[in-house]
Coordinates of C-alpha atoms and ligand atoms in Angstrom, one line a residue:
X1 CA 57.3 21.4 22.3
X2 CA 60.7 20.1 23.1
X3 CA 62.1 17.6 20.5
X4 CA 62.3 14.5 22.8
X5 CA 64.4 11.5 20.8
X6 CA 62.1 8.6 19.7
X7 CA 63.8 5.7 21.2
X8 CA 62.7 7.7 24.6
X9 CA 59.2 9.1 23.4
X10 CA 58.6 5.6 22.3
X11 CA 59.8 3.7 25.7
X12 CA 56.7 1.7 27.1
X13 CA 55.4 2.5 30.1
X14 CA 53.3 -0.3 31.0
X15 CA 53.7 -4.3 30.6
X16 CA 51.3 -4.1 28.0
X17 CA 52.6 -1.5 25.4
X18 CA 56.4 -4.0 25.6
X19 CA 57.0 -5.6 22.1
X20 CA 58.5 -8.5 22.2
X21 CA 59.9 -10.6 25.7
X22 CA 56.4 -11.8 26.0
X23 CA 57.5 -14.8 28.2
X24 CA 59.5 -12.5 30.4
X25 CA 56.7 -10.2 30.8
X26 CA 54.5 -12.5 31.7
X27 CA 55.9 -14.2 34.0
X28 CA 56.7 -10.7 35.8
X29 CA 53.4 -9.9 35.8
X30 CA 52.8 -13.4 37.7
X31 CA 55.0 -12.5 40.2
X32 CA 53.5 -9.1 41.0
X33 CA 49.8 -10.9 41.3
X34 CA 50.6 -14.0 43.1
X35 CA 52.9 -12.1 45.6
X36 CA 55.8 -14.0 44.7
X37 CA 58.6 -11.7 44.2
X38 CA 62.6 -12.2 44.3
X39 CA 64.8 -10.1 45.4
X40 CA 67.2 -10.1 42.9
X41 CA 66.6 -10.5 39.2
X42 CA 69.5 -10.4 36.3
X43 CA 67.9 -9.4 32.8
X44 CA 70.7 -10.2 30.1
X45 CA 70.2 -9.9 26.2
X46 CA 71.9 -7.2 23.7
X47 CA 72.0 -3.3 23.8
X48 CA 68.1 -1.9 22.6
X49 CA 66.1 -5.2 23.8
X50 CA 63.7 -3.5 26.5
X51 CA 65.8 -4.8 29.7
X52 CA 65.9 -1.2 31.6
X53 CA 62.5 -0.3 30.3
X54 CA 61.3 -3.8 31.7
X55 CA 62.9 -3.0 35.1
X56 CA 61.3 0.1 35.4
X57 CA 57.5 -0.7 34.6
X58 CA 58.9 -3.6 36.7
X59 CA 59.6 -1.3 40.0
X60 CA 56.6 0.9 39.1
X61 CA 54.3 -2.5 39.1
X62 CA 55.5 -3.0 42.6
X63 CA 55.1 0.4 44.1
X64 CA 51.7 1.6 42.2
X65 CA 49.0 2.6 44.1
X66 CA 46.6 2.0 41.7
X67 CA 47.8 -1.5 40.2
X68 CA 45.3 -3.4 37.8
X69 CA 46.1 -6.9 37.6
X70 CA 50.0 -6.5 37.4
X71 CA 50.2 -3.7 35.3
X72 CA 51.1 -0.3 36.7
X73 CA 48.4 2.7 36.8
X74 CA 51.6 5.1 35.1
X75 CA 49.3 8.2 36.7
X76 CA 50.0 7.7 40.3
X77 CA 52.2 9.4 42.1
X78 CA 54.7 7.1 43.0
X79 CA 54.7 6.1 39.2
X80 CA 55.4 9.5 38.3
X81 CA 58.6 9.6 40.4
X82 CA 59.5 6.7 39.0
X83 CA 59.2 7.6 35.2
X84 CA 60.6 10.9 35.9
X85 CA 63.6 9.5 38.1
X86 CA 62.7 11.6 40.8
X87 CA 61.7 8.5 43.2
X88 CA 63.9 8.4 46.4
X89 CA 63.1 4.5 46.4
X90 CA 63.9 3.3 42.5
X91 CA 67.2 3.9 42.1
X92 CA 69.1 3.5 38.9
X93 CA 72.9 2.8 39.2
X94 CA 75.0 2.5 36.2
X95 CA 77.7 -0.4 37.1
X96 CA 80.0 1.0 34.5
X97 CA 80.6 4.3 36.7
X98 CA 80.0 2.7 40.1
X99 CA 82.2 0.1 40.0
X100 CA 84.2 0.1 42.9
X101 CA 83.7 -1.3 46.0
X102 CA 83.1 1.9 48.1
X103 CA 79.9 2.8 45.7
X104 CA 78.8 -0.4 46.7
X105 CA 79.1 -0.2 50.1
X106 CA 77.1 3.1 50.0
X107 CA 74.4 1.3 48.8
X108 CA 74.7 -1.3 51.1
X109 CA 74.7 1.1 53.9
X110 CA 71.0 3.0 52.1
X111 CA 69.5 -0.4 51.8
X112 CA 69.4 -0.6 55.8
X113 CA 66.8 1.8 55.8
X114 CA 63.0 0.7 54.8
X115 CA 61.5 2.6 51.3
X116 CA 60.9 6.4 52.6
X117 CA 57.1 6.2 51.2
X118 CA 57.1 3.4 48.3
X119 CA 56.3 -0.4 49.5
X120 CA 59.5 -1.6 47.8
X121 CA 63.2 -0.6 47.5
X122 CA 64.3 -1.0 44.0
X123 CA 68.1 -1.2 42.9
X124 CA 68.3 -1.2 39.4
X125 CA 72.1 -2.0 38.5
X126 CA 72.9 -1.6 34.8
X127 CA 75.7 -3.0 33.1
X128 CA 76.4 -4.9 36.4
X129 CA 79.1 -7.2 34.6
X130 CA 81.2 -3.9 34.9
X131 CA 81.3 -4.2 38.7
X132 CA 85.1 -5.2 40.4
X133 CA 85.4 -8.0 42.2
X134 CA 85.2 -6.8 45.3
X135 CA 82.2 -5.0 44.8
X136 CA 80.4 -8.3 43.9
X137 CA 81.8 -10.1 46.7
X138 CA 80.3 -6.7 49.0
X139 CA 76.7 -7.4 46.9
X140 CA 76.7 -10.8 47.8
X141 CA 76.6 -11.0 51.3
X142 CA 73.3 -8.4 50.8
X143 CA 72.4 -10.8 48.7
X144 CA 72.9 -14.3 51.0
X145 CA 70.5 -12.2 53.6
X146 CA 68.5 -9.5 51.7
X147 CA 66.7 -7.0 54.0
X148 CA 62.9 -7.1 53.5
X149 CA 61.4 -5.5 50.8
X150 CA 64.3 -4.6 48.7
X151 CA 64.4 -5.9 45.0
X152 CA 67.5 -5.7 42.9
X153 CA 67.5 -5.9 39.5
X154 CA 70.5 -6.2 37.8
X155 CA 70.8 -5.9 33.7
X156 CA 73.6 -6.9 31.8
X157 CA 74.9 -7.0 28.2
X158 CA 77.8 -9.9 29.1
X159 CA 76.5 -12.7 31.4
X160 CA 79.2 -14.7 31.0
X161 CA 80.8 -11.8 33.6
X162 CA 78.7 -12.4 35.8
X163 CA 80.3 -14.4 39.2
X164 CA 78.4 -17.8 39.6
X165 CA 77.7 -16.6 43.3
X166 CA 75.5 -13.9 41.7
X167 CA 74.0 -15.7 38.9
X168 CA 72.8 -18.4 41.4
X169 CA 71.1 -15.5 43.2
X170 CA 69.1 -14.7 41.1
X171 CA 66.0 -14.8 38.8
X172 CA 67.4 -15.0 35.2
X173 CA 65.8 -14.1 32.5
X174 CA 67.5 -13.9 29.1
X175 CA 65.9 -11.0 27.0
X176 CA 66.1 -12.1 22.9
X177 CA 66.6 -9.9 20.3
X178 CA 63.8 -8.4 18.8
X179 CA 62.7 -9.4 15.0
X180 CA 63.0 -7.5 12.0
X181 CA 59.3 -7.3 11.5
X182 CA 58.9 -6.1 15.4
X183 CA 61.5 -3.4 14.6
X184 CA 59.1 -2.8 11.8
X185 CA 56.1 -2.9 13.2
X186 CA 57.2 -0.3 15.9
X187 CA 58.8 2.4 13.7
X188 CA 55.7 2.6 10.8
X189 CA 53.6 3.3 14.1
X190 CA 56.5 6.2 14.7
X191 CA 56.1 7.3 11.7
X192 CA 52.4 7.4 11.2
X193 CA 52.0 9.0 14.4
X194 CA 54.2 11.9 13.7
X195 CA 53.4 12.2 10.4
X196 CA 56.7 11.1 8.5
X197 CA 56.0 9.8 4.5
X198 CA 58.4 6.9 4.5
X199 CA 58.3 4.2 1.7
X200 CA 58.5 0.4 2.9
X201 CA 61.8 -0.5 1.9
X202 CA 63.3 2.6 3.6
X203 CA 61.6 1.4 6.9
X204 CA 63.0 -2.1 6.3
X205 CA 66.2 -0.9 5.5
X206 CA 66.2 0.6 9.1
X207 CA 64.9 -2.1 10.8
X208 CA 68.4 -4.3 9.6
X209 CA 70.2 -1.9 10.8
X210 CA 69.4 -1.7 13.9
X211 CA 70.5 -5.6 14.2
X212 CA 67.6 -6.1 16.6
X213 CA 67.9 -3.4 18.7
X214 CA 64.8 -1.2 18.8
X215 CA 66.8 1.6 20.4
X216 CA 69.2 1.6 17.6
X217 CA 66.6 1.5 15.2
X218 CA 64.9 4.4 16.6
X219 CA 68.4 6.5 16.5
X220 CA 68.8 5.8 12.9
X221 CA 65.4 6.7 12.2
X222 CA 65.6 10.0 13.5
X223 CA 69.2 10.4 12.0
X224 CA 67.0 9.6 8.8
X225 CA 64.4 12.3 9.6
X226 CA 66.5 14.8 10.8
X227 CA 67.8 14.6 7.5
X228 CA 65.4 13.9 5.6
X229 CA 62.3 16.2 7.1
X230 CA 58.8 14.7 7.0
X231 CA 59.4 13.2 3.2
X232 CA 61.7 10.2 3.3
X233 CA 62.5 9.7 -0.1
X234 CA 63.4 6.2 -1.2
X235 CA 67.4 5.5 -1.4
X236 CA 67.7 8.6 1.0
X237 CA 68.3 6.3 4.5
X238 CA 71.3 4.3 2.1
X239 CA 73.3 7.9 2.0
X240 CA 72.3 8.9 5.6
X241 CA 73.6 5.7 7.2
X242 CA 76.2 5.0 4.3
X243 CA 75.3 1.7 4.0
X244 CA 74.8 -0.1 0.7
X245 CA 70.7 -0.9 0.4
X246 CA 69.3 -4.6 0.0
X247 CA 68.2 -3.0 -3.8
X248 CA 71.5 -2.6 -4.8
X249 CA 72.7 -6.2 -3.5
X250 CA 69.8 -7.9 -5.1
X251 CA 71.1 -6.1 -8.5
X252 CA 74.8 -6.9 -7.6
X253 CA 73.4 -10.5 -7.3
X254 CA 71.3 -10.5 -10.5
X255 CA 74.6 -8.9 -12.2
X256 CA 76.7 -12.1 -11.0
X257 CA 73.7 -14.8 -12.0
X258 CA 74.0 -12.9 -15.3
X259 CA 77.8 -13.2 -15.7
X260 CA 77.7 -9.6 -16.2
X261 CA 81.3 -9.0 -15.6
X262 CA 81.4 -5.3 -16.9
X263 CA 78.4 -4.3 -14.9
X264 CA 79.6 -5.7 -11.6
X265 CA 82.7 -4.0 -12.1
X266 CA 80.7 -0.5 -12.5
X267 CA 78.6 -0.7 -9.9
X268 CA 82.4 -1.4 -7.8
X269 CA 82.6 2.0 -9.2
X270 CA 79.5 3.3 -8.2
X271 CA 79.8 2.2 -4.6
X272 CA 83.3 3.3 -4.2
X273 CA 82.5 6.9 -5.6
X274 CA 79.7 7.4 -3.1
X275 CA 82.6 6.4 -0.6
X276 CA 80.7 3.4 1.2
X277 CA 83.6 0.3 2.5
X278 CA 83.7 -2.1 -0.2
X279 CA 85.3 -4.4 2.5
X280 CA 81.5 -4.4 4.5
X281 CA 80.1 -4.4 0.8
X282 CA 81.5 -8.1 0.6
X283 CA 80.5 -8.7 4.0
X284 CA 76.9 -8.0 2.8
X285 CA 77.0 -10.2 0.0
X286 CA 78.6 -13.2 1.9
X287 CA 75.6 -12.9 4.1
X288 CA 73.5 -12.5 1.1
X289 CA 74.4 -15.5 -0.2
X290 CA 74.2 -17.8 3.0
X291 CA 70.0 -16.4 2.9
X292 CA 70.0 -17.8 -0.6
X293 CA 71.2 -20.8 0.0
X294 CA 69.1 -20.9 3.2
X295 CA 66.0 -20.1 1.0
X296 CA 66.9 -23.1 -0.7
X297 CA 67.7 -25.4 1.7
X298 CA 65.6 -25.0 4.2
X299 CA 61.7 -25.7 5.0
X300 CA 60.6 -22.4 6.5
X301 CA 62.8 -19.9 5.4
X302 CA 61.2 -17.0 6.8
X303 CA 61.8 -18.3 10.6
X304 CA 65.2 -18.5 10.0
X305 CA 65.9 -15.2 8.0
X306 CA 63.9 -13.0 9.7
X307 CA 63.4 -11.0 6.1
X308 CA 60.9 -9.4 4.5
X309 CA 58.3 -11.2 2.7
X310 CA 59.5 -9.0 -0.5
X311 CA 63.2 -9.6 0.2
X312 CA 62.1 -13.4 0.5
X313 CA 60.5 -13.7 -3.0
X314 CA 63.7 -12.0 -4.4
X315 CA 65.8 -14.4 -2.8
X316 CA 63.7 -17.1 -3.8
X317 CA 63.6 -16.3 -7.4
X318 CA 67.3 -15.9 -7.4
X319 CA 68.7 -18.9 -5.3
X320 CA 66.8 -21.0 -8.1
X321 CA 69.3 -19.7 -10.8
X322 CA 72.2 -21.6 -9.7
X323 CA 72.8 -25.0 -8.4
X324 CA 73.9 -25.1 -4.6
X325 CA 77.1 -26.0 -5.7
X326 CA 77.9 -22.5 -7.5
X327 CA 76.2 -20.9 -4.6
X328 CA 78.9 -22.5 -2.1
X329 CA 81.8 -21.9 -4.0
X330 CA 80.4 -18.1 -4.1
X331 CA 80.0 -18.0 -0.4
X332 CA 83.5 -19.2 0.0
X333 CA 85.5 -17.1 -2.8
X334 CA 83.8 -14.3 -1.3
X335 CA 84.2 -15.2 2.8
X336 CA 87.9 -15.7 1.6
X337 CA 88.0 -12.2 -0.3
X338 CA 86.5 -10.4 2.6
X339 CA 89.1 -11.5 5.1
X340 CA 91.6 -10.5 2.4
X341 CA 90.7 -7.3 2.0
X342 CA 90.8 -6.5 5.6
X343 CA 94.5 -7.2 5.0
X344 CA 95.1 -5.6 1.8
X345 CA 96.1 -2.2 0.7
X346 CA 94.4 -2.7 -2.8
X347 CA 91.4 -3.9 -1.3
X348 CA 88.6 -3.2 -4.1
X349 CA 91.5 -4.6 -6.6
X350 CA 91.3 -7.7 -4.1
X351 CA 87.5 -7.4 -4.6
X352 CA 87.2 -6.6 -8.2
X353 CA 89.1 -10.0 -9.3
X354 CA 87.3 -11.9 -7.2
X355 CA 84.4 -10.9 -8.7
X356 CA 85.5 -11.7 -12.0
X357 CA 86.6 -15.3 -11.1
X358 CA 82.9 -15.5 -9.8
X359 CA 81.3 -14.5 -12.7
X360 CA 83.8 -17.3 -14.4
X361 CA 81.6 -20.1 -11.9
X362 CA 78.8 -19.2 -14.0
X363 CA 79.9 -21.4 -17.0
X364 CA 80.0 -24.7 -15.2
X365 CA 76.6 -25.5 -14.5
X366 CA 76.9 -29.1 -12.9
X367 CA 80.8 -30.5 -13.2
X368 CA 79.7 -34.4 -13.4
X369 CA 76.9 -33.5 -16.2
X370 CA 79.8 -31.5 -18.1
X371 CA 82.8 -34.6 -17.5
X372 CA 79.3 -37.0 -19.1
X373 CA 79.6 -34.9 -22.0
X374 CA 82.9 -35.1 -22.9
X375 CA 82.7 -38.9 -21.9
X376 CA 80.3 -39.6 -24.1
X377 CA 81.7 -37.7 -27.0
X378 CA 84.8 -39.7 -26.3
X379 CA 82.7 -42.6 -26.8
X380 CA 81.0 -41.5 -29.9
X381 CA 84.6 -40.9 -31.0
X382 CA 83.4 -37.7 -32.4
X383 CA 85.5 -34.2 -32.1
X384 CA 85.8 -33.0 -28.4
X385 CA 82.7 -30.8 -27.9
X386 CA 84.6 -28.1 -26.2
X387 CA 87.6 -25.9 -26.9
X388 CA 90.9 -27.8 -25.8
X389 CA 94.1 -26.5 -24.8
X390 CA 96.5 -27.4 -28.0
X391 CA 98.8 -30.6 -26.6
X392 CA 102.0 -28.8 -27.2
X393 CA 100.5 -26.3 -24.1
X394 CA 100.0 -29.4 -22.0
X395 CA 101.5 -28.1 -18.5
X396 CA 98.6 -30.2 -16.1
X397 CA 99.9 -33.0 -13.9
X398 CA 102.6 -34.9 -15.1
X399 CA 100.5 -37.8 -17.0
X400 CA 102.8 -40.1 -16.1
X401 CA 101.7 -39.5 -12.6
X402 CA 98.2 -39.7 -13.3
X403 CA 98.1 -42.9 -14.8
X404 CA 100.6 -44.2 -12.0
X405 CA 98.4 -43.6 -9.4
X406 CA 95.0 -43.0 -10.7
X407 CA 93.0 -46.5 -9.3
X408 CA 91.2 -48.3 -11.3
X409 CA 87.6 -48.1 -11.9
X410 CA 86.5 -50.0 -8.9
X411 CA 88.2 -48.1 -6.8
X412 CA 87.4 -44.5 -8.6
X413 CA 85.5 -41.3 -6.7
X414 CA 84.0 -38.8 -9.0
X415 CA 84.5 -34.8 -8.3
X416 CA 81.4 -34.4 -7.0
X417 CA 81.6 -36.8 -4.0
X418 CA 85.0 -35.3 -3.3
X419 CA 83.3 -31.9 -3.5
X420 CA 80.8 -33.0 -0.9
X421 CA 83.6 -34.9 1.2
X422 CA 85.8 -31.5 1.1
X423 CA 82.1 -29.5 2.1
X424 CA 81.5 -31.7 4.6
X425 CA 84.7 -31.4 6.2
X426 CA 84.7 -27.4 6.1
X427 CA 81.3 -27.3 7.5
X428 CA 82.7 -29.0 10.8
X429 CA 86.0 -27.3 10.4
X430 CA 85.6 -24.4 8.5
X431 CA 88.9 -23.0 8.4
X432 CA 89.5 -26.5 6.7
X433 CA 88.0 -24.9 3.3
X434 CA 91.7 -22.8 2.8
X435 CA 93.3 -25.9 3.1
X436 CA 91.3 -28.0 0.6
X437 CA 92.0 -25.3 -1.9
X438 CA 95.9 -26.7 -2.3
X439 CA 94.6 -30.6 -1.9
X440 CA 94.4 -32.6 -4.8
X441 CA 92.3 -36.2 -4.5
X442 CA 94.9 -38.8 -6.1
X443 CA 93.3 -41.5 -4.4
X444 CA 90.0 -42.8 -2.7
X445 CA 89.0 -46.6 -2.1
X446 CA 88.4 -48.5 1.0
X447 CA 91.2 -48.2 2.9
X448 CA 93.0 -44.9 2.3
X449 CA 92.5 -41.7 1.2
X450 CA 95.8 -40.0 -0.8
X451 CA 95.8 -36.5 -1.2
X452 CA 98.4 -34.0 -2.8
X453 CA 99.3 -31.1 -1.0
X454 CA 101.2 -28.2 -2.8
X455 CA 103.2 -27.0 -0.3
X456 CA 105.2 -28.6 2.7
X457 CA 103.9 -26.1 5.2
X458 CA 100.3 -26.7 4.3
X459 CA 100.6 -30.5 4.9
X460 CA 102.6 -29.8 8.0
X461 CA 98.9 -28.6 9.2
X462 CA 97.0 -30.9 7.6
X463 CA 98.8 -33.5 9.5
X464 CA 98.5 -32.7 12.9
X465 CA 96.1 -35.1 14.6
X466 CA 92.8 -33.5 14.9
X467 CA 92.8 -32.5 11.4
X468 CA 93.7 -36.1 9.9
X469 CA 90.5 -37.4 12.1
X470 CA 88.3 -33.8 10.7
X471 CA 89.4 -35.6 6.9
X472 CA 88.5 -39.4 8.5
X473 CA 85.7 -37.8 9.8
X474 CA 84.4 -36.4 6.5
X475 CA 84.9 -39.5 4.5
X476 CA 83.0 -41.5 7.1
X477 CA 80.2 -39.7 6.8
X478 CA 79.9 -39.3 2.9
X479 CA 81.7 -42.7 1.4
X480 CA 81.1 -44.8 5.0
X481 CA 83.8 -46.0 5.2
X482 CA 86.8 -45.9 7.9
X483 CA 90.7 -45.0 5.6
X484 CA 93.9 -43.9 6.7
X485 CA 94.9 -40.9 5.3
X486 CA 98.1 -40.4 3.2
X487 CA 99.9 -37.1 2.4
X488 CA 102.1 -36.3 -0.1
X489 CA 103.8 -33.4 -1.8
X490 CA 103.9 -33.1 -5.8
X491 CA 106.8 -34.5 -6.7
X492 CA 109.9 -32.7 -8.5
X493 CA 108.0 -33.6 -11.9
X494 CA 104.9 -32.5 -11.4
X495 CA 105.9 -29.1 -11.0
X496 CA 108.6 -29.0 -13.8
X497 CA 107.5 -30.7 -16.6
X498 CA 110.7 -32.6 -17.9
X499 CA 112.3 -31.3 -21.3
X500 CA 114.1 -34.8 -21.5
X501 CA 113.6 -37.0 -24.9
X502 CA 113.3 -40.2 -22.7
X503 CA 111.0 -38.8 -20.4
X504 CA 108.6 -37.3 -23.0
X505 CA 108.5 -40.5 -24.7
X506 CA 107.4 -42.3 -21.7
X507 CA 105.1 -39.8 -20.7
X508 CA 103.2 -39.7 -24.8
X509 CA 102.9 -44.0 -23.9
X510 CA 101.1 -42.8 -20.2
X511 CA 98.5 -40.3 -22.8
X512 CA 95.0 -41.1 -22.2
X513 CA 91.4 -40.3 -22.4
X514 CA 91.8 -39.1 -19.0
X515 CA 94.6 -36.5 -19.6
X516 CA 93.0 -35.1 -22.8
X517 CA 90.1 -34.6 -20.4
X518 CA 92.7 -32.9 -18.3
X519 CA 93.8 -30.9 -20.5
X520 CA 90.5 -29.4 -21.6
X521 CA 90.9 -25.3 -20.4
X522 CA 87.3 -25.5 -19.1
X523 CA 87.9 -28.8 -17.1
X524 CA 91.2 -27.7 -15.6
X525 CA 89.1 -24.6 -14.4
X526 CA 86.4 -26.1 -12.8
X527 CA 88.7 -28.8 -11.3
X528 CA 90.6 -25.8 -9.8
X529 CA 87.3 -24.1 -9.0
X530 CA 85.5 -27.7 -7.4
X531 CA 89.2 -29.1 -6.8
X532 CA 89.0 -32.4 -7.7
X533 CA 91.4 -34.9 -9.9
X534 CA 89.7 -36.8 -13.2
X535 CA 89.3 -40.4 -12.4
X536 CA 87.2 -41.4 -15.2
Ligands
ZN1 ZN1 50.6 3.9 39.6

């Protein structure tokens, strides 16, 4: 027998054997058996969804000579013609190819003439957004006055192309993606049926990469067999598609949770030498990251992820290992990296330090329980608990400057509420999260937020007006309450600490609690990490 691809073995044929679009094809279906039918439909949705197979069973429900309920017979003669193509009164037009005004006319001209033996004319236009401008404006006027018993149906993959004339038309219908477990479903059938040994996560792995298209899904699972022959053996459709697997970013993630510096660097190593991108590596794990903070966020996971029950226990079990915090600053070290590579030359050296400074995060658990510590050691006047920079290697903030603009207690903010202002404001404007990076909080209280920006060009952007009100904004909504915002750069001595006897002397009378605290390695870290100022 002929080898027939299975995205084509597998199309339905009838209403009833569509996955998915269950609201679409019902309401089809009502159309056929109520007699109500348009003459012009637009089916929109993503490549793979079922919007030409719908239009087909679609013209086949209309012409059947044998219709039960609204469902097509497939056997009769006139749905033969149709599923072959051979039917002189279905026609399929591709809009990409036909997309001039003089195909359209011809079409126009055919449509004059009543269905040679079906009941119905049926135009089915695909990728009708392709379509000039004059051949809409030729399609409307058939359109304004449609000749009896002609039906078009028009599928698209860009709506937004579509000319409002048209759209208003027409019967719309917006075809959704199809679900993981759909995509599933559909190819263990395939493979059962033809007698493929496939192990689940290979299946799974298939299913994602399709992205929610069943006809992509079906390629890549015949790219797998063709490959693979009846046995699919497990880690085999990673090397066929060249795709890094959802088993080696749970480990990558495990690795990280771990601090396992050395291991993440190998298996950098690993992935290179099989010669997958490193850059869609990092892509992978960005969106890895945003389902483990969505496992821990939200109430029903699994609607929003659209993973595995398997992959959701893994993410589960993992996402509780860190605090939110550590999983944010993750997701944006790592959305960062990824758009750096793109632009690097030494992208996996681009990758590889990244992933060190990540594995650094590990350390500070919780920022305002670690600040307690040393507080309260302070208190105790006991030995600092943790290993401190040596004075003589001060070079932090000028404490001169600190304790000049440092409010007093009243009007203090600790890190972690500037953390959540500076997440709030990159969750509205998340290009905002760059910027933040070179802020430093000098000052909160009622009336006026002051932060220090490290370079003029940055704070040339911050200030423009919609950004001031995005850092209003932000404040509003975690301190409520309504500040000015003031910009400044770090002055001269900030960024050279003065070798002056005067000045030193001055600067020893400004020493504090608060700058040994600043001075702590592991402090100034996670203040550069969180990017916050110590107020207490
Ligand atoms: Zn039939």
């Amino acid at each position: 027998m002929e080898f027939q691809v299975s995205a084509r073995k597998w199309r339905p044929q009838k209403f009833a054997q569509m996955i998915g679009q269950e609201p679409i094809v019902r309401t089809l279906g009502n159309a056929i058996e109520l007699d109500r039918v348009s003459h012009a439909y637009l089916f929109s949705g993503t490549r793979g969804v079922g919007k030409t197979t719908t239009a087909r069973i679609f013209a086949k429900a209309l012409n059947c000579q044998n219709l039960q309920g609204s469902e097509p017979c497939d056997e009769c003669a006139h749905c033969l013609e149709i599923r072959q193509g051979n039917s002189l009164d279905v026609q399929e037009i591709d809009g990409a190819s036909n997309n001039g005004v003089a195909e359209v006319r011809d079409l126009i001209e055919n449509i004059q003439y009543s269905a040679s033996s079906c009941k119905f004319r049926v135009y089915i236009i695909d990728e009708v957004h392709m379509l000039s401008k004059n051949a809409f404006n030729a399609l409307l006027k058939t359109l304004e006055e449609p000749p009896p018993k002609v039906v078009f149906i028009f599928a698209t993959t860009e709506q937004n192309k579509i000319p409002e004339t048209i759209l208003s038309r027409c019967q719309c219908f917006e075809f959704k993606p199809l679900t993981h477990k759909q995509i599933v479903q559909q190819l263990d059938q395939i493979c059962k049926h033809d007698g493929i040994e496939m192990d689940r996560r290979s299946l799974e792995e298939i299913a994602k990469n399709g992205s929610g298209s069943m006809r992509d899904a079906q390629s890549l699972l015949d790219q797998v067999i063709a490959f693979c022959g009846s046995k699919v053996t497990p880690g085999a459709v990673e090397s066929v598609l060249g795709i890094v697997g959802q088993g080696a970013l749970e480990n990558f993630i495990d690795r990280l949770i771990a601090n396992d510096s050395a291991g993440l660097i190998d298996q950098v190593q690993e992935i290179a030498n099989t010669g997958k991108d490193l850059t869609l590596f990092c892509r992978d794990l960005v969106e890895y990251i945003r389902n483990l903070m969505m496992v821990r966020v939200a109430k029903n996971p699994e609607k929003i992820l659209d993973a595995s029950t398997s992959d959701l226990k893994v993410l589960g079990r993992q996402s509780r290992e860190m605090d939110p915090d550590q999983w944010h600053q993750m997701f944006t070290v790592l959305a960062r990296t990824e758009t750096e590579m793109k632009r690097s030359s030494l992208s996996r050296a681009v990758f590889e330090m990244a992933l060190l400074r990540l594995a650094d995060v590990r350390p500070f658990k919780n920022i305002d329980a670690l600040i307690s510590v040393i507080n309260e050691s302070e208190a105790s006047e006991s030995e600092p608990p943790l290993p401190v920079a040596t004075p003589e290697k001060k070079s932090f903030a000028n404490p001169e400057t600190i304790t000049a603009k440092v409010p007093d207690e009243s009007q203090a903010v600790s890190p972690s509420k500037w953390s959540e202002i500076k997440r709030e404001i990159s969750d509205k404007k998340s290009y905002f999260a760059h910027y933040l990076t070179v802020c430093d909080l000098v000052e909160l209280n009622d009336s006026v937020i002051h932060l220090r920006v490290s370079d003029p060009y940055t704070k040339e952007l911050i200030e423009k007006e919609e950004n001031i009100s995005a850092i209003r904004a932000g404040v509003q909504t975690v301190c409520k309450r309504d500040v000015k915002v003031q910009l400044s750069l770090p002055s001269a001595s900030d960024e050279k600490p003065s070798t002056d006897n005067k000045a030193e002397k001055k600067t020893l009378t400004g020493y504090n609690k608060k700058d040994k605290i600043a001075e702590s390695e592991i402090i100034q870290e996670a203040l550069e990490i969180f990017g916050g100022v110590v107020t207490r």
